[in-house]
mmCIF file of C-alpha atoms in Angstrom:
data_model
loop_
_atom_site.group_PDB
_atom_site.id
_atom_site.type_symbol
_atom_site.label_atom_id
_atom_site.label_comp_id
_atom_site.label_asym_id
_atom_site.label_seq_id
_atom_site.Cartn_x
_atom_site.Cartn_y
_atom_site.Cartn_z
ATOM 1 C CA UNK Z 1 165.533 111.059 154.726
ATOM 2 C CA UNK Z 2 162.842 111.934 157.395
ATOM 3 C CA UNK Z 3 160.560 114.736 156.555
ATOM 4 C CA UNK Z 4 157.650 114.573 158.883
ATOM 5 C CA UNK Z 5 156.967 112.097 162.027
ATOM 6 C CA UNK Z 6 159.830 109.918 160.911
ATOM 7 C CA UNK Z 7 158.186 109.109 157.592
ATOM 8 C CA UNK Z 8 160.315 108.947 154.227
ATOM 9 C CA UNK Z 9 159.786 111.704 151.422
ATOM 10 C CA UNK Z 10 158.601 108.534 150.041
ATOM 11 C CA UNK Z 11 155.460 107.465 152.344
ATOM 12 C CA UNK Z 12 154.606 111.105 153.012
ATOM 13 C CA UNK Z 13 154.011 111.717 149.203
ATOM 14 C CA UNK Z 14 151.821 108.093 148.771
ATOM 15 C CA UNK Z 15 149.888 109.354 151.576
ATOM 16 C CA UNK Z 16 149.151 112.846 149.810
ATOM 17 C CA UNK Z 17 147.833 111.277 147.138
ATOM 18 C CA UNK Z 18 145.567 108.446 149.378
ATOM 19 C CA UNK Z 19 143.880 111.250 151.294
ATOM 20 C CA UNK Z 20 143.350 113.330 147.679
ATOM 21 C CA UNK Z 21 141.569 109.954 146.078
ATOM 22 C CA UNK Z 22 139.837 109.595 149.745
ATOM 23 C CA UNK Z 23 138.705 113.115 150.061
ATOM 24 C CA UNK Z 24 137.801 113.450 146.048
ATOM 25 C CA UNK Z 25 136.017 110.067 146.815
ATOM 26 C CA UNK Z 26 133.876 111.733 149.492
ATOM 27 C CA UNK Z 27 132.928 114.988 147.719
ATOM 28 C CA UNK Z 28 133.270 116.917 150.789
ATOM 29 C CA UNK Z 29 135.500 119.661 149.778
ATOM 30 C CA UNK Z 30 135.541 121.217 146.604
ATOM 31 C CA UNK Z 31 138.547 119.022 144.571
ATOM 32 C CA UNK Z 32 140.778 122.756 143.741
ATOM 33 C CA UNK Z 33 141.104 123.299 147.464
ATOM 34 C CA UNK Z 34 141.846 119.456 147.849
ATOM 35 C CA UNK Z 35 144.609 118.925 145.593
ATOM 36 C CA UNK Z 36 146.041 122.801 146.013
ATOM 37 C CA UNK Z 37 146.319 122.328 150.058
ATOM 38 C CA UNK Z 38 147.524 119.021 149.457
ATOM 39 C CA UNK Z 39 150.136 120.250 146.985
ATOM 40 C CA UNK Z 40 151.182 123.577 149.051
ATOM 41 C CA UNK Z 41 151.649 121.220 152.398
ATOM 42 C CA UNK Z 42 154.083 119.152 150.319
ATOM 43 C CA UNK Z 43 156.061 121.775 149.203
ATOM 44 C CA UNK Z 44 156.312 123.304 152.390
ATOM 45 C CA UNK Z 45 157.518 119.680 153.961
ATOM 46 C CA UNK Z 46 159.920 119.876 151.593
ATOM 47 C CA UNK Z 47 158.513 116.673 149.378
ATOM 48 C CA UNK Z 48 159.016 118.779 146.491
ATOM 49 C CA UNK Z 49 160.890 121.888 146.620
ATOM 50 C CA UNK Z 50 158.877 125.239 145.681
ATOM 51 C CA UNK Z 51 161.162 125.281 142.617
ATOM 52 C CA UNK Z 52 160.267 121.581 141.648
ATOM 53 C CA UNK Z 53 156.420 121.992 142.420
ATOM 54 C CA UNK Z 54 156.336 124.630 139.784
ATOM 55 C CA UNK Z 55 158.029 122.772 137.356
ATOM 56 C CA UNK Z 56 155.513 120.055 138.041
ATOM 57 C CA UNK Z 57 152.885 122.126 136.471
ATOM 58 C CA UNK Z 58 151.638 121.717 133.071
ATOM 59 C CA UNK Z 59 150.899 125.339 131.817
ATOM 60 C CA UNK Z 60 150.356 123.654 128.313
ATOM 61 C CA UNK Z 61 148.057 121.663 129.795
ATOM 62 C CA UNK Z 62 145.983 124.753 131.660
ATOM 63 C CA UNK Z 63 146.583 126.846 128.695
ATOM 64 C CA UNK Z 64 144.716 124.234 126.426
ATOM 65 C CA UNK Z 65 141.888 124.013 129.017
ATOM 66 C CA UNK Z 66 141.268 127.475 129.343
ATOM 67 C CA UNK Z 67 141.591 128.669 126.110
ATOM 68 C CA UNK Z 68 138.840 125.929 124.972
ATOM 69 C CA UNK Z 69 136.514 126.580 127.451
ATOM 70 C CA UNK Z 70 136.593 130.524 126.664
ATOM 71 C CA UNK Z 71 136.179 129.369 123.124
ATOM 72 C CA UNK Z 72 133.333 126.917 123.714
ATOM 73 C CA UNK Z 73 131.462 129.418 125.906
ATOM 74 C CA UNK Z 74 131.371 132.081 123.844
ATOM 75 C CA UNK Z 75 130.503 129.861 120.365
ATOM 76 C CA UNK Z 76 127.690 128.255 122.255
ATOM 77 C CA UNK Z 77 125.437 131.473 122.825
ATOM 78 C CA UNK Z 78 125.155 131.130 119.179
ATOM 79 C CA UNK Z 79 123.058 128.033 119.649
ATOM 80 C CA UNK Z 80 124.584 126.765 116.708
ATOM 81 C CA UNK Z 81 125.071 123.215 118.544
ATOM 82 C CA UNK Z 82 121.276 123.105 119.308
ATOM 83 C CA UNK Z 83 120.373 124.625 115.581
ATOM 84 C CA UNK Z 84 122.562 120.959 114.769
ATOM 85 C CA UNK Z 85 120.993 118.474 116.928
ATOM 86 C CA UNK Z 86 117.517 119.597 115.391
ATOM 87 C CA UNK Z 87 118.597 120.179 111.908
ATOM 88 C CA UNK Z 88 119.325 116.517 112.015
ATOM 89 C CA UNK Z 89 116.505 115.475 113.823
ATOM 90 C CA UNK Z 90 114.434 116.460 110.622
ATOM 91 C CA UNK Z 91 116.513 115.456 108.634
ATOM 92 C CA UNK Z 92 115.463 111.804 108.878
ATOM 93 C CA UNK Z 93 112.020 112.635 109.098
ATOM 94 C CA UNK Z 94 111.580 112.605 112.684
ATOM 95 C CA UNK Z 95 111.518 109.301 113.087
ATOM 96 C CA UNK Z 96 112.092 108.208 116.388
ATOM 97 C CA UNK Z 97 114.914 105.554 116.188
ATOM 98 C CA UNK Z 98 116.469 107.753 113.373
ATOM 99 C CA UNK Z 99 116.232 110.624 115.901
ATOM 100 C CA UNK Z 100 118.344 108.142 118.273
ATOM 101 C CA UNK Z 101 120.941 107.641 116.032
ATOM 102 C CA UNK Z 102 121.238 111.130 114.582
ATOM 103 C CA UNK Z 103 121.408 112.668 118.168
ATOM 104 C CA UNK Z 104 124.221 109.960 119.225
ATOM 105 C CA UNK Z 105 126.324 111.124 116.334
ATOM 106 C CA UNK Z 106 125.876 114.689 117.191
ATOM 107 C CA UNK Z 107 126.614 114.323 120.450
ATOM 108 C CA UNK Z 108 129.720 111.986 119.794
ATOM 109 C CA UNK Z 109 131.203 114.607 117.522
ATOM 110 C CA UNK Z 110 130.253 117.137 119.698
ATOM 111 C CA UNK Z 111 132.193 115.811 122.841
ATOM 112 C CA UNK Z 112 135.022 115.281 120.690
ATOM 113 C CA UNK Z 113 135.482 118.650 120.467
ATOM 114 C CA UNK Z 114 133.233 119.808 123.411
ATOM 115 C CA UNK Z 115 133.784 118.626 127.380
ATOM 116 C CA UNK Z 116 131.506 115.793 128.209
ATOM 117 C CA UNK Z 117 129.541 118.105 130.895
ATOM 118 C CA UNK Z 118 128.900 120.540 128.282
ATOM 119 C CA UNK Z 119 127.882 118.801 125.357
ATOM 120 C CA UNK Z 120 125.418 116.687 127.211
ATOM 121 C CA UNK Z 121 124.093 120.207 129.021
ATOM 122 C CA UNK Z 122 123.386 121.140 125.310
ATOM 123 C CA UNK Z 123 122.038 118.152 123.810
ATOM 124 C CA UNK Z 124 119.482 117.504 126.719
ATOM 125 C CA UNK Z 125 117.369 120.091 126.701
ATOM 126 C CA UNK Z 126 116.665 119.544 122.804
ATOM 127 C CA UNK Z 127 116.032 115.548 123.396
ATOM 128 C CA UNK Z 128 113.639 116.216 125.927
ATOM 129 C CA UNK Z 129 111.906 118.847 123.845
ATOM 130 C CA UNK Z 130 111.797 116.248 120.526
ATOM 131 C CA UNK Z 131 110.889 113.484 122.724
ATOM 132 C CA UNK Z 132 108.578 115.336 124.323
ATOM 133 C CA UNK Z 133 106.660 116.281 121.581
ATOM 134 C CA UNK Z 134 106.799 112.663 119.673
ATOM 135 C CA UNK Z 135 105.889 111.076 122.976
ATOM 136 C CA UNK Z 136 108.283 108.546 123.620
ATOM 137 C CA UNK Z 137 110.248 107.549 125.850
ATOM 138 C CA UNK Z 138 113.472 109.635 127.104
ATOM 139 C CA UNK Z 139 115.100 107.765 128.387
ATOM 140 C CA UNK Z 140 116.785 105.483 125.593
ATOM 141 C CA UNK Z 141 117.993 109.194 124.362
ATOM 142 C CA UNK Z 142 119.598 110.177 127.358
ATOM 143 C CA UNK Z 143 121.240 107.331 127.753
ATOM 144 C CA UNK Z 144 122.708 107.697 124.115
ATOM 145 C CA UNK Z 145 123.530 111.456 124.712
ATOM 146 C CA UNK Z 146 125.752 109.900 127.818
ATOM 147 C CA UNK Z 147 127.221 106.865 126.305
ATOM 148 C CA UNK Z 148 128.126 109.212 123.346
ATOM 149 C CA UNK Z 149 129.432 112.013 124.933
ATOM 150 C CA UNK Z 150 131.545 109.494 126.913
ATOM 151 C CA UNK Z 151 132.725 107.785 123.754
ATOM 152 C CA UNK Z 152 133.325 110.911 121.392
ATOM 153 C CA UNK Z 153 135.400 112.576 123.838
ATOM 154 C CA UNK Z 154 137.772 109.777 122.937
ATOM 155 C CA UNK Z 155 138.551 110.686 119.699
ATOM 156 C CA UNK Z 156 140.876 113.977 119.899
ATOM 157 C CA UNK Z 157 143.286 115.879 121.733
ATOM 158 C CA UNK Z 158 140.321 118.161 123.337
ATOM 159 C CA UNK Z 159 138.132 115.803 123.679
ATOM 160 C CA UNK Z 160 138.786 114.889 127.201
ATOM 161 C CA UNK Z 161 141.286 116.184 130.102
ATOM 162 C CA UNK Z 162 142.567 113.142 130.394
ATOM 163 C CA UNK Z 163 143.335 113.370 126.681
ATOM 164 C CA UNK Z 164 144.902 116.636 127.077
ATOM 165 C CA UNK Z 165 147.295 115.082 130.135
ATOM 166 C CA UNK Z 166 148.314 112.432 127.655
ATOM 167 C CA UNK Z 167 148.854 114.407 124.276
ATOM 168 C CA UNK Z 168 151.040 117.429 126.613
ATOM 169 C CA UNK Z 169 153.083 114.851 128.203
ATOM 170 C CA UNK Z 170 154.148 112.678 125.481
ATOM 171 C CA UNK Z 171 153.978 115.378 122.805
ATOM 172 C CA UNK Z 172 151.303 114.008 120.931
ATOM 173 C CA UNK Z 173 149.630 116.476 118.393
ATOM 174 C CA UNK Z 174 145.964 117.194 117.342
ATOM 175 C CA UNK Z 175 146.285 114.007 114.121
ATOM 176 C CA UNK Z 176 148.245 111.869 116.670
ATOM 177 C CA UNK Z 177 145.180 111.189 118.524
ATOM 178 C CA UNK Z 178 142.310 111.668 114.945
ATOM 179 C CA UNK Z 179 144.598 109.152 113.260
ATOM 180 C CA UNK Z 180 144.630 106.667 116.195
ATOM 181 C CA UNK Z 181 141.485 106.701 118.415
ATOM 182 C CA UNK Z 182 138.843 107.962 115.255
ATOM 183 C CA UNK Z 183 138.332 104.743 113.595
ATOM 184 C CA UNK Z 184 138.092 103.116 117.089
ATOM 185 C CA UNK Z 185 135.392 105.629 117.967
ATOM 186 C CA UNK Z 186 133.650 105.030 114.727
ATOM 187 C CA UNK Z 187 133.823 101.409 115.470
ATOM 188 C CA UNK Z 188 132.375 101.260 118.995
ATOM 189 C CA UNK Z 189 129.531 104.045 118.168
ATOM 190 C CA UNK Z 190 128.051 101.321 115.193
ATOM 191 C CA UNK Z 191 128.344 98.815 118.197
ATOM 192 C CA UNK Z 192 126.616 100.958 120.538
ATOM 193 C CA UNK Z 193 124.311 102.222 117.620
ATOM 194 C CA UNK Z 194 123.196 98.516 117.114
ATOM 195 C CA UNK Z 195 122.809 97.709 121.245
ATOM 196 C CA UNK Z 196 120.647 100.401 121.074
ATOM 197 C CA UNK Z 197 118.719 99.103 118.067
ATOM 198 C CA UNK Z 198 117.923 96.035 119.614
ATOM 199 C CA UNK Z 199 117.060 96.801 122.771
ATOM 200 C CA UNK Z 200 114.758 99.936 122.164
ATOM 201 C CA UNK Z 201 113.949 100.048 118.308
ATOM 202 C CA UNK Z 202 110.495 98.252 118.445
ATOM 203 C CA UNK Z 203 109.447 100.345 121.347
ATOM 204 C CA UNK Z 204 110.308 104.105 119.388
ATOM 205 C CA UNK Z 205 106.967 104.092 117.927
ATOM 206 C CA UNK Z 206 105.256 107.757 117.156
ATOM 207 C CA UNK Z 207 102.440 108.952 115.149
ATOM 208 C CA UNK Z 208 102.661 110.704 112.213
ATOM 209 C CA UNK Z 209 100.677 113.919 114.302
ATOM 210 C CA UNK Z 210 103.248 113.635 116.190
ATOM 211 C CA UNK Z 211 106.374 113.273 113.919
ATOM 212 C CA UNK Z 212 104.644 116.316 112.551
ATOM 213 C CA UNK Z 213 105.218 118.592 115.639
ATOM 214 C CA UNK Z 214 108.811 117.581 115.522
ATOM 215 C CA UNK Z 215 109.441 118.515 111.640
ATOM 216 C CA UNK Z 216 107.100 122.299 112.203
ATOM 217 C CA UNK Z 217 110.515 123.019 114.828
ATOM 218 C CA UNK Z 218 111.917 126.137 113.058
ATOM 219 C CA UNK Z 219 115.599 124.729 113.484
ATOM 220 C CA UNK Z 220 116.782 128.638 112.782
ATOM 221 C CA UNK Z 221 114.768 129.660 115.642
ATOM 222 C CA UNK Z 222 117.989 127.871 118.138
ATOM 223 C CA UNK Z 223 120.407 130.630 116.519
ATOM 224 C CA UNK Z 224 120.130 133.306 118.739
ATOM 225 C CA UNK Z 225 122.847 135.649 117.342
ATOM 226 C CA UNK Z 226 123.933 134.966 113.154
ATOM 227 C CA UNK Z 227 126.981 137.402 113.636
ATOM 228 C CA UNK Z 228 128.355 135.509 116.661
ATOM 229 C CA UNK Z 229 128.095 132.080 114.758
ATOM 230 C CA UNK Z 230 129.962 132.843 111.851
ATOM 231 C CA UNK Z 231 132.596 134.135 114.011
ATOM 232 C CA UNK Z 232 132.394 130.961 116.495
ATOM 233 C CA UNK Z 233 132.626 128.782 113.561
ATOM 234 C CA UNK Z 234 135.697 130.930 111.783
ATOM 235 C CA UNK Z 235 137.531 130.899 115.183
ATOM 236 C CA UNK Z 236 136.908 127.217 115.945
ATOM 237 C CA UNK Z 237 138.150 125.848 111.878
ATOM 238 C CA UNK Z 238 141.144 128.425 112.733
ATOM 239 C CA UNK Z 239 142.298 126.622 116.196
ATOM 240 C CA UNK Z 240 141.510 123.115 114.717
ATOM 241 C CA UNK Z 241 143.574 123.724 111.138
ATOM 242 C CA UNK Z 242 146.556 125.116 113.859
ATOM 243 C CA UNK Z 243 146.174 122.110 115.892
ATOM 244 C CA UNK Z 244 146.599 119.752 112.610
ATOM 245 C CA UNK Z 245 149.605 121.949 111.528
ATOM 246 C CA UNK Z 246 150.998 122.743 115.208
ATOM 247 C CA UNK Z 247 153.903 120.422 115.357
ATOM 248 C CA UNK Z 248 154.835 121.490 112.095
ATOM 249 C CA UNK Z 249 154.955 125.042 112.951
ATOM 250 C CA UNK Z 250 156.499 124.580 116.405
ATOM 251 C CA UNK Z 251 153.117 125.889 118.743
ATOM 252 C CA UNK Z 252 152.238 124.385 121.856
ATOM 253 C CA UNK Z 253 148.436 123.636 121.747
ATOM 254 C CA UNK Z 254 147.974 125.667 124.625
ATOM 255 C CA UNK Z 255 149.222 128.579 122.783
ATOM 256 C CA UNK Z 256 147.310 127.829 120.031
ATOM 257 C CA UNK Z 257 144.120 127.378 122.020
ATOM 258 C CA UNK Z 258 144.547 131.205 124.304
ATOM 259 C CA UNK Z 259 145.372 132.593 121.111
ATOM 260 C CA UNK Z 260 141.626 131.203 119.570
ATOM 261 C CA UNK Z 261 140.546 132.596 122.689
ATOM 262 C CA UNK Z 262 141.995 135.960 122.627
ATOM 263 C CA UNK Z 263 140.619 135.999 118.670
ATOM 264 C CA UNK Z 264 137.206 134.982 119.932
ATOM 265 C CA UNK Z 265 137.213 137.783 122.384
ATOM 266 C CA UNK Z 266 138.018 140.284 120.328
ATOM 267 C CA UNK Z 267 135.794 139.360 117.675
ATOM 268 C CA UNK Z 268 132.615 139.381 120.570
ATOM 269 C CA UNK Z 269 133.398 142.618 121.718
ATOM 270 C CA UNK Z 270 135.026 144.889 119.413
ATOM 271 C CA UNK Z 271 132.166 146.432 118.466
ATOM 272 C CA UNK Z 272 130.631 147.368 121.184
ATOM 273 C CA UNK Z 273 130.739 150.397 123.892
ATOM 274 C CA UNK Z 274 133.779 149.879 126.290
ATOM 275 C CA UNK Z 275 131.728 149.100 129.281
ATOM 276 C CA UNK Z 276 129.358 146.945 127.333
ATOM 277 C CA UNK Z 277 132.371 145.118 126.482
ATOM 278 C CA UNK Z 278 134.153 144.598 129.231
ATOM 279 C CA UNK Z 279 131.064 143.285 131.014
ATOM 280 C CA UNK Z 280 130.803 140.517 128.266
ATOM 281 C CA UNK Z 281 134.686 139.570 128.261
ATOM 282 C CA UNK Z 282 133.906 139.089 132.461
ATOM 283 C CA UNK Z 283 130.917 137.304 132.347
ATOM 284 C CA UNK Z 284 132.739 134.894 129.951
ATOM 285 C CA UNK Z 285 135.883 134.807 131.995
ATOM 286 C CA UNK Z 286 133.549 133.924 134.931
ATOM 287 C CA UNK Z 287 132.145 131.096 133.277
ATOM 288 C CA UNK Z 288 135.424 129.468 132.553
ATOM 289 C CA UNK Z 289 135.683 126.337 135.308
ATOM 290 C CA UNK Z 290 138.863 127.893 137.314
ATOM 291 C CA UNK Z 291 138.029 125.194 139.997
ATOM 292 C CA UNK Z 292 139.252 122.577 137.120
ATOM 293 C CA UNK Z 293 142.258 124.605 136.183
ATOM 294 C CA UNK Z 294 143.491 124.862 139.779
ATOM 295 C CA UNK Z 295 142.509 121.187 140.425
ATOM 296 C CA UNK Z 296 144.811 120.216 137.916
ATOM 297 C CA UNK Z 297 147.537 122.657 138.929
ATOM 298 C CA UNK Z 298 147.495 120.963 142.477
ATOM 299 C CA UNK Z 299 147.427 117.333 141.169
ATOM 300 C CA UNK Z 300 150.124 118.369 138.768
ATOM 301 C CA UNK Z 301 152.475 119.137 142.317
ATOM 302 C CA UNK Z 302 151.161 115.937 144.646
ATOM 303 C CA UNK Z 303 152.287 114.196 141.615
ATOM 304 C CA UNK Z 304 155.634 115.474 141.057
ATOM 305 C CA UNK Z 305 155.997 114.746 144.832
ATOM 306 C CA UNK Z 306 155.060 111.110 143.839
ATOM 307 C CA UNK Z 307 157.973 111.365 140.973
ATOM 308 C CA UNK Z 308 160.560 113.398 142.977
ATOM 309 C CA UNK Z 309 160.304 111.206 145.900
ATOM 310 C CA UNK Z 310 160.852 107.674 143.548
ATOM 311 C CA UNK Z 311 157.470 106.347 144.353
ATOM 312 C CA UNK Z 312 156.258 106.430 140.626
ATOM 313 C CA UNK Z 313 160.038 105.049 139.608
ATOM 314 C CA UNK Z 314 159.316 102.100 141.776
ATOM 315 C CA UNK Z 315 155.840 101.729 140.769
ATOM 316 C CA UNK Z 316 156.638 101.539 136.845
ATOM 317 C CA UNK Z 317 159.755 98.887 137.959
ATOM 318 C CA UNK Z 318 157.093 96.884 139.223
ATOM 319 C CA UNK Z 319 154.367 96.739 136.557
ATOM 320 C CA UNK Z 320 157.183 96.217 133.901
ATOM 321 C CA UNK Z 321 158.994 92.810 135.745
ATOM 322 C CA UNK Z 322 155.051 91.595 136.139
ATOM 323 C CA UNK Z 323 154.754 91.906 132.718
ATOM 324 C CA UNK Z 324 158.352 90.646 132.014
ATOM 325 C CA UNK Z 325 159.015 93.086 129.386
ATOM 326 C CA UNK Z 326 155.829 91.814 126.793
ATOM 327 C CA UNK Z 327 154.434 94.824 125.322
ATOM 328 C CA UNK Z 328 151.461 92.770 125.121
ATOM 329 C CA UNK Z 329 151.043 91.949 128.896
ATOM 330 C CA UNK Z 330 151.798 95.468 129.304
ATOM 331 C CA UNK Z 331 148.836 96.916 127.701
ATOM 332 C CA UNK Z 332 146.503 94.337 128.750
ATOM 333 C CA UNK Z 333 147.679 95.071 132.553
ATOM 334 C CA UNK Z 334 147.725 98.754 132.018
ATOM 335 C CA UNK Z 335 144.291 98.325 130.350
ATOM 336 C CA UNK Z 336 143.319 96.262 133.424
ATOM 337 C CA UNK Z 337 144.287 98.685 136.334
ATOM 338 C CA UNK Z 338 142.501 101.255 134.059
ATOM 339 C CA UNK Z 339 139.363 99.827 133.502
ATOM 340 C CA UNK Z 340 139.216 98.811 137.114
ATOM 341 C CA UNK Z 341 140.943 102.308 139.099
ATOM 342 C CA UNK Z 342 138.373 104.259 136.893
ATOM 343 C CA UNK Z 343 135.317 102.949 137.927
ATOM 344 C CA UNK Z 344 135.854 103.589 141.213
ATOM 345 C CA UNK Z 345 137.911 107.157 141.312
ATOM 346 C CA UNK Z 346 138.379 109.796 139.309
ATOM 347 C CA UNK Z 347 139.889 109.680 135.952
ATOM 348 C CA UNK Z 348 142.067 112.882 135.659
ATOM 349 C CA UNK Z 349 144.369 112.204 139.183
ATOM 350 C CA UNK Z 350 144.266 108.379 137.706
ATOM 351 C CA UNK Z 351 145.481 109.324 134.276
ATOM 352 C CA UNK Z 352 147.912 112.017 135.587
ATOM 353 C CA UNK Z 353 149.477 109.662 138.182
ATOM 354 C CA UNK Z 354 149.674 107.072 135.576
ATOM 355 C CA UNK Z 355 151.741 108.646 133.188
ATOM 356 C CA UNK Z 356 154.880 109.260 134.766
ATOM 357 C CA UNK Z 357 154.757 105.659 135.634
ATOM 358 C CA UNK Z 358 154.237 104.516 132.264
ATOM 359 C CA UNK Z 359 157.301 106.547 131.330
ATOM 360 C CA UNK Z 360 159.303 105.070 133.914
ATOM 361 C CA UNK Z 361 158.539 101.397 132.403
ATOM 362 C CA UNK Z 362 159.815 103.014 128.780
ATOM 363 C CA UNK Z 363 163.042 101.542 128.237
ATOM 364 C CA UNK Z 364 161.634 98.415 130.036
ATOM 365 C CA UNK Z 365 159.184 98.263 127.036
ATOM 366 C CA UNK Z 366 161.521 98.981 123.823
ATOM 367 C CA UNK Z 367 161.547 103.182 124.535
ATOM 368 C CA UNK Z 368 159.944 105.933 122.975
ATOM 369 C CA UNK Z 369 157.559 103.675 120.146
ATOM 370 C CA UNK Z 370 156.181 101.729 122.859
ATOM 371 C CA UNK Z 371 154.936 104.170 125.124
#
């Protein structure tokens, strides 16, 4: 069927999603007004009907997103994560390689729990200051606090969107992901813990004056508010136990994440004047990223276009006959395309094209255990 200038539903929808990675590619526009125009001009072709577009929309996913993010920004004007990072700092005496290693772990456990952007917004500040002071060289710690953040994020259900895209579609809970990817994260931080080693240990030299300046750092002195991080720490054990327990109990994650939010809220505010209040609650609701939230809710439509219209049907086909139905050659392709599509464009609209298609090579691949 023709839908516009003689092209298919088909050609129309592959094109959407070109000119998305081409535009994303070119940081022009901001990505929510990409993928939402893109998305509303394919509904009104009639790609996807208004109905179907909908539908295409993960509000598990969003939910999950949001809810964290109100939960992470209100825990982290605690400065509990920075009381952490310097806590453990001393804790191996301020030595300088030590430091290396202590702050990777952090900032790996942090980002699995923590976005990548945030974690590595809170761990700077406090490398610089501790490198600063034991005058050394920086950069072998920012270069941890990236590889790290990267490679936590790995390990759980929040760690990453992509994550989040992957658990919501396939169902996969909290101890799916903790029971599958958390030794493998464990494994590649000692790798990247003993690259690191090798490269830069001889050169992390510092002086005991200096050490000294690093160990007189009143750790206590990062917690900005005592009440608000016994609270952020009660709310965030209290959405990560429901997580565990959620498929047990028969809650979405997304639920479970608003309703941390909603307890996280209440707990900020409640005892303060109304006005005072309020203001807090929409400062916080300000700093949630809404231009994520309605990025994803656009890509979620351009690609249920790409499934309505077949094109993700046809692209699964293929990639299952070129493996020939070997789970093995399946994951090393899919590992393949990955590795390579990722470098070069962004992950999310990679990730959330991918898994439809991976579904559609499911029964190719022995079903539901494959996948």
């Amino acid at each position: 069927m023709d839908f516009f200038l003689g092209l298919s539903s088909q050609s129309v929808a592959i094109g959407a999603m070109g000119l998305c990675y081409v535009l994303l590619f070119s940081e022009k526009l901001n990505r929510a007004v990409i993928t939402v125009m893109l998305g509303a001009v394919l509904a009104m072709l009639g790609v996807v009907s208004q109905k179907e577009a909908l539908a295409a929309i993960d509000f598990n996913t969003l939910s999950l997103l949001a809810g964290m993010m109100i939960i992470i920004n209100v825990a982290e004007r605690s400065g509990m994560f920075q009381y952490v990072a310097i806590w453990g700092a001393k804790k191996v005496r301020a030595n300088p390689l030590g430091i290396l290693m202590v702050l990777g772990a952090v900032t790996a456990v942090f980002s699995a729990f923590l976005d990548n952007v945030t974690t590595v917004l809170l761990i700077v500040p406090v490398s610089l200051q501790i490198t600063q002071k034991l005058e050394v060289n920086p950069y072998p710690y920012l270069l941890m606090n990236i590889f790290a953040s990267n490679i936590g994020g790995t390990a759980t259900l929040i760690g990453d969107p992509p994550n989040i895209l992957i658990g919501s579609a396939l169902g996969l809970s909290f101890t799916d992901f903790l029971f599958h990817l958390a030794p493998v994260v464990l494994v590649i931080m000692l790798c990247l813990a003993l690259m690191f080693a090798y490269f830069w240990g001889d050169s992390l030299k510092a002086s005991l004056a200096n050490r000294a300046l690093v160990m007189n750092i009143n750790e206590k002195d990062a917690i900005s508010d005592f009440s608000l991080l016994y609270k952020a720490l009660f709310v965030l054990f209290f959405v990560i136990g429901m997580f565990g327990v959620a498929e047990h109990i028969g809650l979405e994650n997304g639920f479970i994440a608003l309703l941390g939010a909603a307890v996280m809220l209440l707990l900020y505010t409640f005892h303060l004047p109304h006005k005072e209040g309020d203001d807090k609650v929409e400062d916080i609701l300000n700093k949630v990223d809404w231009t994520t939230i309605f990025f994803f809710a656009g890509l979620f439509v351009i690609v249920g276009a790409l499934e309505t219209s077949g094109v993700l049907h046809k692209v699964g086909f293929f990639l299952a006959k070129t493996a020939n139905g070997s789970i093995q050659k399946s994951v090393f392709l899919i590992l393949s395309v990955s590795a390579v599509f990722s470098a070069v464009v962004d992950n999310i609209p990679f990730v959330a094209t991918m898994i439809p298609t991976l579904k559609a090579m499911e029964e190719s691949l022995g079903g539901r255990e494959a996948m």
